[in-house]
PDB file of C-alpha atoms in Angstrom:
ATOM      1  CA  UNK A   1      28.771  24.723 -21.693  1.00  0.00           C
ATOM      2  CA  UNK A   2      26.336  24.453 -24.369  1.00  0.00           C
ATOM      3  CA  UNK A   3      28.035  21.175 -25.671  1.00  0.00           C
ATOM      4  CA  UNK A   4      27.412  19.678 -21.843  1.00  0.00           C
ATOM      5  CA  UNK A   5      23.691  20.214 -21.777  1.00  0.00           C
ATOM      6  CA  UNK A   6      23.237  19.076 -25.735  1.00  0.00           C
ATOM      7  CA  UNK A   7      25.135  15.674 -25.049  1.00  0.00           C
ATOM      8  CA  UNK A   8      23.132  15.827 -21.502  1.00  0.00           C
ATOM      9  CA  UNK A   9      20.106  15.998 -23.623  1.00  0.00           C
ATOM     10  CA  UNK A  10      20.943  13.322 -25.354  1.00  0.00           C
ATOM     11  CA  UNK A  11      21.827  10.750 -23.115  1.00  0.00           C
ATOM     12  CA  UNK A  12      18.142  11.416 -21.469  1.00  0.00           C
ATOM     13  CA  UNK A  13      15.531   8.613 -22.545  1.00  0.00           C
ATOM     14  CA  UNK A  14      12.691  10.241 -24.428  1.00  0.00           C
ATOM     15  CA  UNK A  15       9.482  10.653 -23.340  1.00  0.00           C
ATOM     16  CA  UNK A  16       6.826   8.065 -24.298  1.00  0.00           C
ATOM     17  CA  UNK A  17       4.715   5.502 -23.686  1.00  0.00           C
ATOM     18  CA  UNK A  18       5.100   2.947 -20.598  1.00  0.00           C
ATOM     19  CA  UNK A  19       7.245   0.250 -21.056  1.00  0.00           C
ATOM     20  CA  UNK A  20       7.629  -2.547 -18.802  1.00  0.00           C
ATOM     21  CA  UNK A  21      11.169  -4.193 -18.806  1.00  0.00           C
ATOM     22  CA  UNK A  22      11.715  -6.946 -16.207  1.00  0.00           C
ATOM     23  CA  UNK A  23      15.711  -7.557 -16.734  1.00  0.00           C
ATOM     24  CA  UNK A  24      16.610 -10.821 -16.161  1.00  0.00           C
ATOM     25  CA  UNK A  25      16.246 -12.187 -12.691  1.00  0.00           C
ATOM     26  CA  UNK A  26      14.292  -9.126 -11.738  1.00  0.00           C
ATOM     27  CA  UNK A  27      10.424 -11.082 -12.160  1.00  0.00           C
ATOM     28  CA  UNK A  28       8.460  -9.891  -9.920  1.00  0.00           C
ATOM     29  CA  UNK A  29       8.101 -11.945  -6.470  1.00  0.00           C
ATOM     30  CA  UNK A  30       4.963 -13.581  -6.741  1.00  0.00           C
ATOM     31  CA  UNK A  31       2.538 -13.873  -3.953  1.00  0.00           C
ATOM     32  CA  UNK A  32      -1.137 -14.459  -3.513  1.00  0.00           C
ATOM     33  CA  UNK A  33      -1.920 -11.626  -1.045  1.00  0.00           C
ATOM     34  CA  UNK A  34      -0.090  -8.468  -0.182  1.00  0.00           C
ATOM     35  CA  UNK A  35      -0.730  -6.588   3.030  1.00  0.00           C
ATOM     36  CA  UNK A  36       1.008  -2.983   3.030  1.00  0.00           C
ATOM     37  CA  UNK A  37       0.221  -1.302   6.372  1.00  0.00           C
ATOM     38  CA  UNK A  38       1.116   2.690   5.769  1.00  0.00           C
ATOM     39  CA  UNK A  39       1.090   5.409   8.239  1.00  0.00           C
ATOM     40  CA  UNK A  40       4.083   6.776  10.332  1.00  0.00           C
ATOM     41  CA  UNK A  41       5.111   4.596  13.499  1.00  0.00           C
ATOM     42  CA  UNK A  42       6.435   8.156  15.623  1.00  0.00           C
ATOM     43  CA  UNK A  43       2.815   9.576  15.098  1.00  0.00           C
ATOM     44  CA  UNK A  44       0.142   7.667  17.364  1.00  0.00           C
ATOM     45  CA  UNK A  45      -2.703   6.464  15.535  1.00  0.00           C
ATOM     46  CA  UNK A  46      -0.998   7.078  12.421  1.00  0.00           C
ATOM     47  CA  UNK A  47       1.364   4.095  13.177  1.00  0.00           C
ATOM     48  CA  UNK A  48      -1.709   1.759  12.892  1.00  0.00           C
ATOM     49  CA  UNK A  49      -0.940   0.571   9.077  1.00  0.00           C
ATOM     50  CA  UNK A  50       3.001  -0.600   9.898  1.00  0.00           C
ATOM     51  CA  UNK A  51       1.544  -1.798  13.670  1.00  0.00           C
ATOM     52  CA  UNK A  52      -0.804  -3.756  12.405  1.00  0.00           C
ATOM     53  CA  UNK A  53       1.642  -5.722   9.669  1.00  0.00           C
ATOM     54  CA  UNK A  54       3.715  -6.483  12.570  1.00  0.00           C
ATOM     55  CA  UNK A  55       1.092  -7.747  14.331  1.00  0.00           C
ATOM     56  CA  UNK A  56       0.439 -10.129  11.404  1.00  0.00           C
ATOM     57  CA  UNK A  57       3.902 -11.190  11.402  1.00  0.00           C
ATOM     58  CA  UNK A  58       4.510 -12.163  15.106  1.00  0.00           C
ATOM     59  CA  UNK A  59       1.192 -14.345  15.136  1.00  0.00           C
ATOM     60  CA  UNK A  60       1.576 -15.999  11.792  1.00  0.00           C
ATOM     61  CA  UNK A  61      -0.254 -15.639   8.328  1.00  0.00           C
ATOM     62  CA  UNK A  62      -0.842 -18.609   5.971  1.00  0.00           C
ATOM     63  CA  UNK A  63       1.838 -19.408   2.849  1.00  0.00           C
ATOM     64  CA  UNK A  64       1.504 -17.017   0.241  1.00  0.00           C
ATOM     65  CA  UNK A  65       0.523 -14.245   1.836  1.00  0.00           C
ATOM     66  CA  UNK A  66       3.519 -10.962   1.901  1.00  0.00           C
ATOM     67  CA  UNK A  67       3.606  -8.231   4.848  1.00  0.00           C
ATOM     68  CA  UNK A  68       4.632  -4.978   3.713  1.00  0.00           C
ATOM     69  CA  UNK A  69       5.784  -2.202   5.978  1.00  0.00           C
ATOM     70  CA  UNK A  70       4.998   0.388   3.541  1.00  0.00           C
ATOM     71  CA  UNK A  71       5.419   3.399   5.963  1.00  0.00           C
ATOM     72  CA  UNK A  72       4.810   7.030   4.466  1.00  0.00           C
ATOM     73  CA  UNK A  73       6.132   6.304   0.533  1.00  0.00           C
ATOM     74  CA  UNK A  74       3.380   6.019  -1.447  1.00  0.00           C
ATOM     75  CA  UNK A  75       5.517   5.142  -4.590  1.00  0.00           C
ATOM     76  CA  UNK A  76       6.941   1.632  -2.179  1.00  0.00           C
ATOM     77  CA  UNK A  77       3.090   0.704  -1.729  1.00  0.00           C
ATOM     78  CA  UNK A  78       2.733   0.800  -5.748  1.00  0.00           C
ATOM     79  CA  UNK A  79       5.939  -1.137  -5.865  1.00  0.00           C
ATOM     80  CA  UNK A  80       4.991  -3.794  -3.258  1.00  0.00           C
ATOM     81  CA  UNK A  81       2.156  -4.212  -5.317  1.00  0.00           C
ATOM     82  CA  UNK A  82       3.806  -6.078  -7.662  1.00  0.00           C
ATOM     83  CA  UNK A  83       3.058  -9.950  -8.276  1.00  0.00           C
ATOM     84  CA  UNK A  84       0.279  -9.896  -5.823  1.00  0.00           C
ATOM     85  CA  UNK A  85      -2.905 -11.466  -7.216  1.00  0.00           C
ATOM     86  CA  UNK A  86      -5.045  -9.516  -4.482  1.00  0.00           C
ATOM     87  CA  UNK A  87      -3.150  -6.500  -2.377  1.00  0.00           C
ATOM     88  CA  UNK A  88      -5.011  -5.307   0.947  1.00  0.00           C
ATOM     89  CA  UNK A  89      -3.885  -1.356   2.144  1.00  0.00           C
ATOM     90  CA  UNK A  90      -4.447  -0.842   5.550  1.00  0.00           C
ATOM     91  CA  UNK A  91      -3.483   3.051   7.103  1.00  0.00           C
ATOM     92  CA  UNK A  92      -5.019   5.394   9.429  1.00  0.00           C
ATOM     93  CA  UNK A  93      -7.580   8.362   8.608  1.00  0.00           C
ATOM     94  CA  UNK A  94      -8.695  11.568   9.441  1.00  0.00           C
ATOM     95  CA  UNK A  95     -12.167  12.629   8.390  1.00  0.00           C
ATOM     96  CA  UNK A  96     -13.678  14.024  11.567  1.00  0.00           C
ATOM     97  CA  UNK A  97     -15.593  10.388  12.145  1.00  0.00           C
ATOM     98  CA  UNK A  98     -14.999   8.719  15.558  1.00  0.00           C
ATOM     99  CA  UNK A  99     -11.718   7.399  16.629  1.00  0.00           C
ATOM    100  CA  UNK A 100     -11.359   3.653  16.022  1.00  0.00           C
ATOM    101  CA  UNK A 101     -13.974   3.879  12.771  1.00  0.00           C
ATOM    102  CA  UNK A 102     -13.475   1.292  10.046  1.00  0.00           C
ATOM    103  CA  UNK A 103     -14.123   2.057   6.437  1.00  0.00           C
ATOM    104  CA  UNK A 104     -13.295  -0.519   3.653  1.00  0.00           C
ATOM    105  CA  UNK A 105     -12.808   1.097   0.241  1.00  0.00           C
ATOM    106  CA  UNK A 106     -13.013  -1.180  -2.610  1.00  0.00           C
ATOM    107  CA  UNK A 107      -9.550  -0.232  -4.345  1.00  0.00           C
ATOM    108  CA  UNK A 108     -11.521   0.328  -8.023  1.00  0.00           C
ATOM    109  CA  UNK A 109     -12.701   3.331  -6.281  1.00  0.00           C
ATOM    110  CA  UNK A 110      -9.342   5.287  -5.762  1.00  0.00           C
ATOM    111  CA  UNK A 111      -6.958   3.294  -8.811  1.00  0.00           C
ATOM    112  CA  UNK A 112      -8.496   5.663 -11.231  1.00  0.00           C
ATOM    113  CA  UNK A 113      -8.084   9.077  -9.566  1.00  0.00           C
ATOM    114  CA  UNK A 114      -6.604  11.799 -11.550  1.00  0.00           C
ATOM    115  CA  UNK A 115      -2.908  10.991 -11.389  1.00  0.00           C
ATOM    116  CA  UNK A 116      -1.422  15.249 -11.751  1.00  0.00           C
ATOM    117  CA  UNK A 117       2.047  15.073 -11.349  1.00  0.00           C
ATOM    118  CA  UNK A 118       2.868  13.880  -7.716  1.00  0.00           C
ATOM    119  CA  UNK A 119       5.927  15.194  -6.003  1.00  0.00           C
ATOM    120  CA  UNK A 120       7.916  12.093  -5.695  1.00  0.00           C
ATOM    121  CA  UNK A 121       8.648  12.938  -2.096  1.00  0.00           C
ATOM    122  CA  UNK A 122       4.793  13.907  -1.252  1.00  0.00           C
ATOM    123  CA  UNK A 123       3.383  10.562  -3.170  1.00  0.00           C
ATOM    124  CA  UNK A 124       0.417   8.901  -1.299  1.00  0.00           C
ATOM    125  CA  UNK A 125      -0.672   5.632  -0.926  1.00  0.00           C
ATOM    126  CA  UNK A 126      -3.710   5.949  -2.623  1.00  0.00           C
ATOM    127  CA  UNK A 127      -1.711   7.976  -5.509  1.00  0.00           C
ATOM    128  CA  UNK A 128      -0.065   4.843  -5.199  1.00  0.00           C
ATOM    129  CA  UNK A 129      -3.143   2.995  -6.236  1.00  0.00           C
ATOM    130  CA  UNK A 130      -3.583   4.930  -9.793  1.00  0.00           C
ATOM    131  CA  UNK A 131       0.170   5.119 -10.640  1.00  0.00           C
ATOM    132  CA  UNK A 132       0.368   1.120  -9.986  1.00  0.00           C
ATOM    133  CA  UNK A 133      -2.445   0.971 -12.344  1.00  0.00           C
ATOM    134  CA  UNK A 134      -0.624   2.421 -14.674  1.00  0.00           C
ATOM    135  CA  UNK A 135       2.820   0.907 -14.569  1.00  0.00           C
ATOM    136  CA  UNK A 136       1.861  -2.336 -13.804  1.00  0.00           C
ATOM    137  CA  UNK A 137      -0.530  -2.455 -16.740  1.00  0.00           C
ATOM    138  CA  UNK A 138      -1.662  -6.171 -16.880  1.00  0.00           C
ATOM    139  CA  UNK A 139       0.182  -6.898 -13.581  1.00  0.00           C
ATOM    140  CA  UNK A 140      -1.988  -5.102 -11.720  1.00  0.00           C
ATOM    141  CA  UNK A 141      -3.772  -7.218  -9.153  1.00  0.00           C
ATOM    142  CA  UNK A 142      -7.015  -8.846  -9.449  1.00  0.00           C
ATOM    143  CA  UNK A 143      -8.233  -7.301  -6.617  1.00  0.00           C
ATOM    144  CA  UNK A 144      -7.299  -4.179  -3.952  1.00  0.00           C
ATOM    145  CA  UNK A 145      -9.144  -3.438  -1.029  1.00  0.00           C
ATOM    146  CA  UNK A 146      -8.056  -0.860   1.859  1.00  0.00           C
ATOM    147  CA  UNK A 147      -8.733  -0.681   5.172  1.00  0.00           C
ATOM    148  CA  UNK A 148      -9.102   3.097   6.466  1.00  0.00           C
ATOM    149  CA  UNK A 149      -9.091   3.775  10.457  1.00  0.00           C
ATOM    150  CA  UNK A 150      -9.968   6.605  12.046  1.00  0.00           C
ATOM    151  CA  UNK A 151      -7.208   8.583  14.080  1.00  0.00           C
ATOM    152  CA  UNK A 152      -7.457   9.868  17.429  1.00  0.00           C
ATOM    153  CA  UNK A 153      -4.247  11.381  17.825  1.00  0.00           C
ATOM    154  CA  UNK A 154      -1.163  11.690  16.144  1.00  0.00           C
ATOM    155  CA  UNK A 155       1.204  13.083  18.303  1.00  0.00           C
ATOM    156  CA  UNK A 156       4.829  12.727  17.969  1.00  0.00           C
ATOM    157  CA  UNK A 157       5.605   9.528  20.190  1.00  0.00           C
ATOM    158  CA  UNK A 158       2.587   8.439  21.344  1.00  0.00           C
ATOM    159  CA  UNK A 159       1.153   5.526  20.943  1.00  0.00           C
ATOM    160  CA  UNK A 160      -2.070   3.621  19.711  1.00  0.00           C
ATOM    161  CA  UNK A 161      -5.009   4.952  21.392  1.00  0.00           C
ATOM    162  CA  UNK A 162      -7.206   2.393  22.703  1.00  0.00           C
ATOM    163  CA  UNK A 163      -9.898   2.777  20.532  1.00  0.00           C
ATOM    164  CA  UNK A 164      -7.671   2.641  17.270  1.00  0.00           C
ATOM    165  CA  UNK A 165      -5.949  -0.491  19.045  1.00  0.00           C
ATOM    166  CA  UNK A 166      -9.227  -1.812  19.743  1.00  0.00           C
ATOM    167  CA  UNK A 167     -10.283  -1.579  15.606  1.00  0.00           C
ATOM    168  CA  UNK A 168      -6.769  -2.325  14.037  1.00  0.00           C
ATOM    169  CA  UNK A 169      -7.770  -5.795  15.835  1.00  0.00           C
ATOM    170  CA  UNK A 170     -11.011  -5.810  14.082  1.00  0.00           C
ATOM    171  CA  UNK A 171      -9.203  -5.591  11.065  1.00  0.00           C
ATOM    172  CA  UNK A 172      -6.382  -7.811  11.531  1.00  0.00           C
ATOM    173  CA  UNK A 173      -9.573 -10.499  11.589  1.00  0.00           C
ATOM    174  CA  UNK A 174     -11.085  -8.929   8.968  1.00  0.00           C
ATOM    175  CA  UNK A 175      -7.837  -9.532   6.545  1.00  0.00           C
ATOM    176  CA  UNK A 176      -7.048 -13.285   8.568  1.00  0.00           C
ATOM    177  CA  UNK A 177     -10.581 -14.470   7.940  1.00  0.00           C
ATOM    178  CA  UNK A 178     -10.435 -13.473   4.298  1.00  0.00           C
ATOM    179  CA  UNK A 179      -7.114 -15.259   3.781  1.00  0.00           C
ATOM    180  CA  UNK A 180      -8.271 -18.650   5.194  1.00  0.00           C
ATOM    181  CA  UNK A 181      -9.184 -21.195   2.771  1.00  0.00           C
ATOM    182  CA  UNK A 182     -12.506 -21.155   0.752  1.00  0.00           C
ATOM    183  CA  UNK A 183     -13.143 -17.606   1.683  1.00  0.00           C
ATOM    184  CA  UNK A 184     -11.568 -15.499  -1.332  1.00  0.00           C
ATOM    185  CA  UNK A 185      -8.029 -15.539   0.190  1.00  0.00           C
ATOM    186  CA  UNK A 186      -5.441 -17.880  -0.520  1.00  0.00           C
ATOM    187  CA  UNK A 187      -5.195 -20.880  -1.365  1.00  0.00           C
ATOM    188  CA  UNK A 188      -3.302 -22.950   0.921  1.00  0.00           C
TER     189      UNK A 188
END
């Protein structure tokens, strides 16, 4: 038994520094802008991050520009991250404000929280945000900005609530009219 766990041991790769290794064919897509609506579609007004990206795909969004369902994994969002020059998080929140509230959150403020250990099935978005960071080094795009809206409810099966409906529109502008041309966003 002890020979098992020594040659176990052994097989494991040591512990170290970060090292990226992009295997051949595995570059990573390249895009101008990434969108990466999170939340939980069974939940209500949690749903308003993955409703909001699908929304974006059924009316169109210029070349360029990726739509990410990035649901509840935080570690996909840092993932989907990946080749985007500029990478826009949209989700729902909860801080007692008035349902339907906007916040924008320049990402520089939440990439360099304390990073302590996630659980790799508890990982958050904006955990996400400070482990991306961090494994995509130089990668790492130019610029993150996030989109917080406040919930109403987030009952099992419900759906939007009109006034979260009401500002995941306001946003879905917000993110079109910063992708159209001369205003930041893309550029084609």
């Amino acid at each position: 038994m002890t020979g098992d766990r020594e040659a176990g041991a052994a097989s494991r790769p040591p512990v170290g520094p970060r090292v990226q290794v992009d295997p051949p064919g595995f570059e990573p897509p390249g895009c101008e802008v990434a969108v990466i609506g999170c939340g939980n579609l069974l939940r209500g007004d949690d749903g308003v991050g993955p409703i909001l990206v699908r929304r974006l795909a059924e009316t169109g969004v210029p070349a360029g520009v990726r739509l990410v369902d990035g649901g509840t994994a935080g570690m996909d969002t840092a993932f989907a991250m990946r080749g985007a020059r500029r990478v826009v998080v949209v989700d729902a929140s909860r801080t007692g404000a008035e349902p339907g509230t906007v916040f924008e959150v320049p990402g520089a403020q939440l990439e360099n929280l304390p990073l302590d250990a996630p659980h790799p099935h508890a990982f958050r978005w904006d955990q996400a945000l400070a482990f991306g960071r961090w494994l995509l080094g130089d990668g790492y795009p130019d610029d993150v900005v996030v989109y917080l809206i406040e919930a109403g409810g987030v009952e099992p099966g419900a759906d939007l609530s009109p006034a979260v409906r009401r500002a995941m529109e306001q946003v879905r502008d917000m993110i079109l009219s910063g992708l159209a041309p001369g205003t930041g966003g893309t550029d084609g």
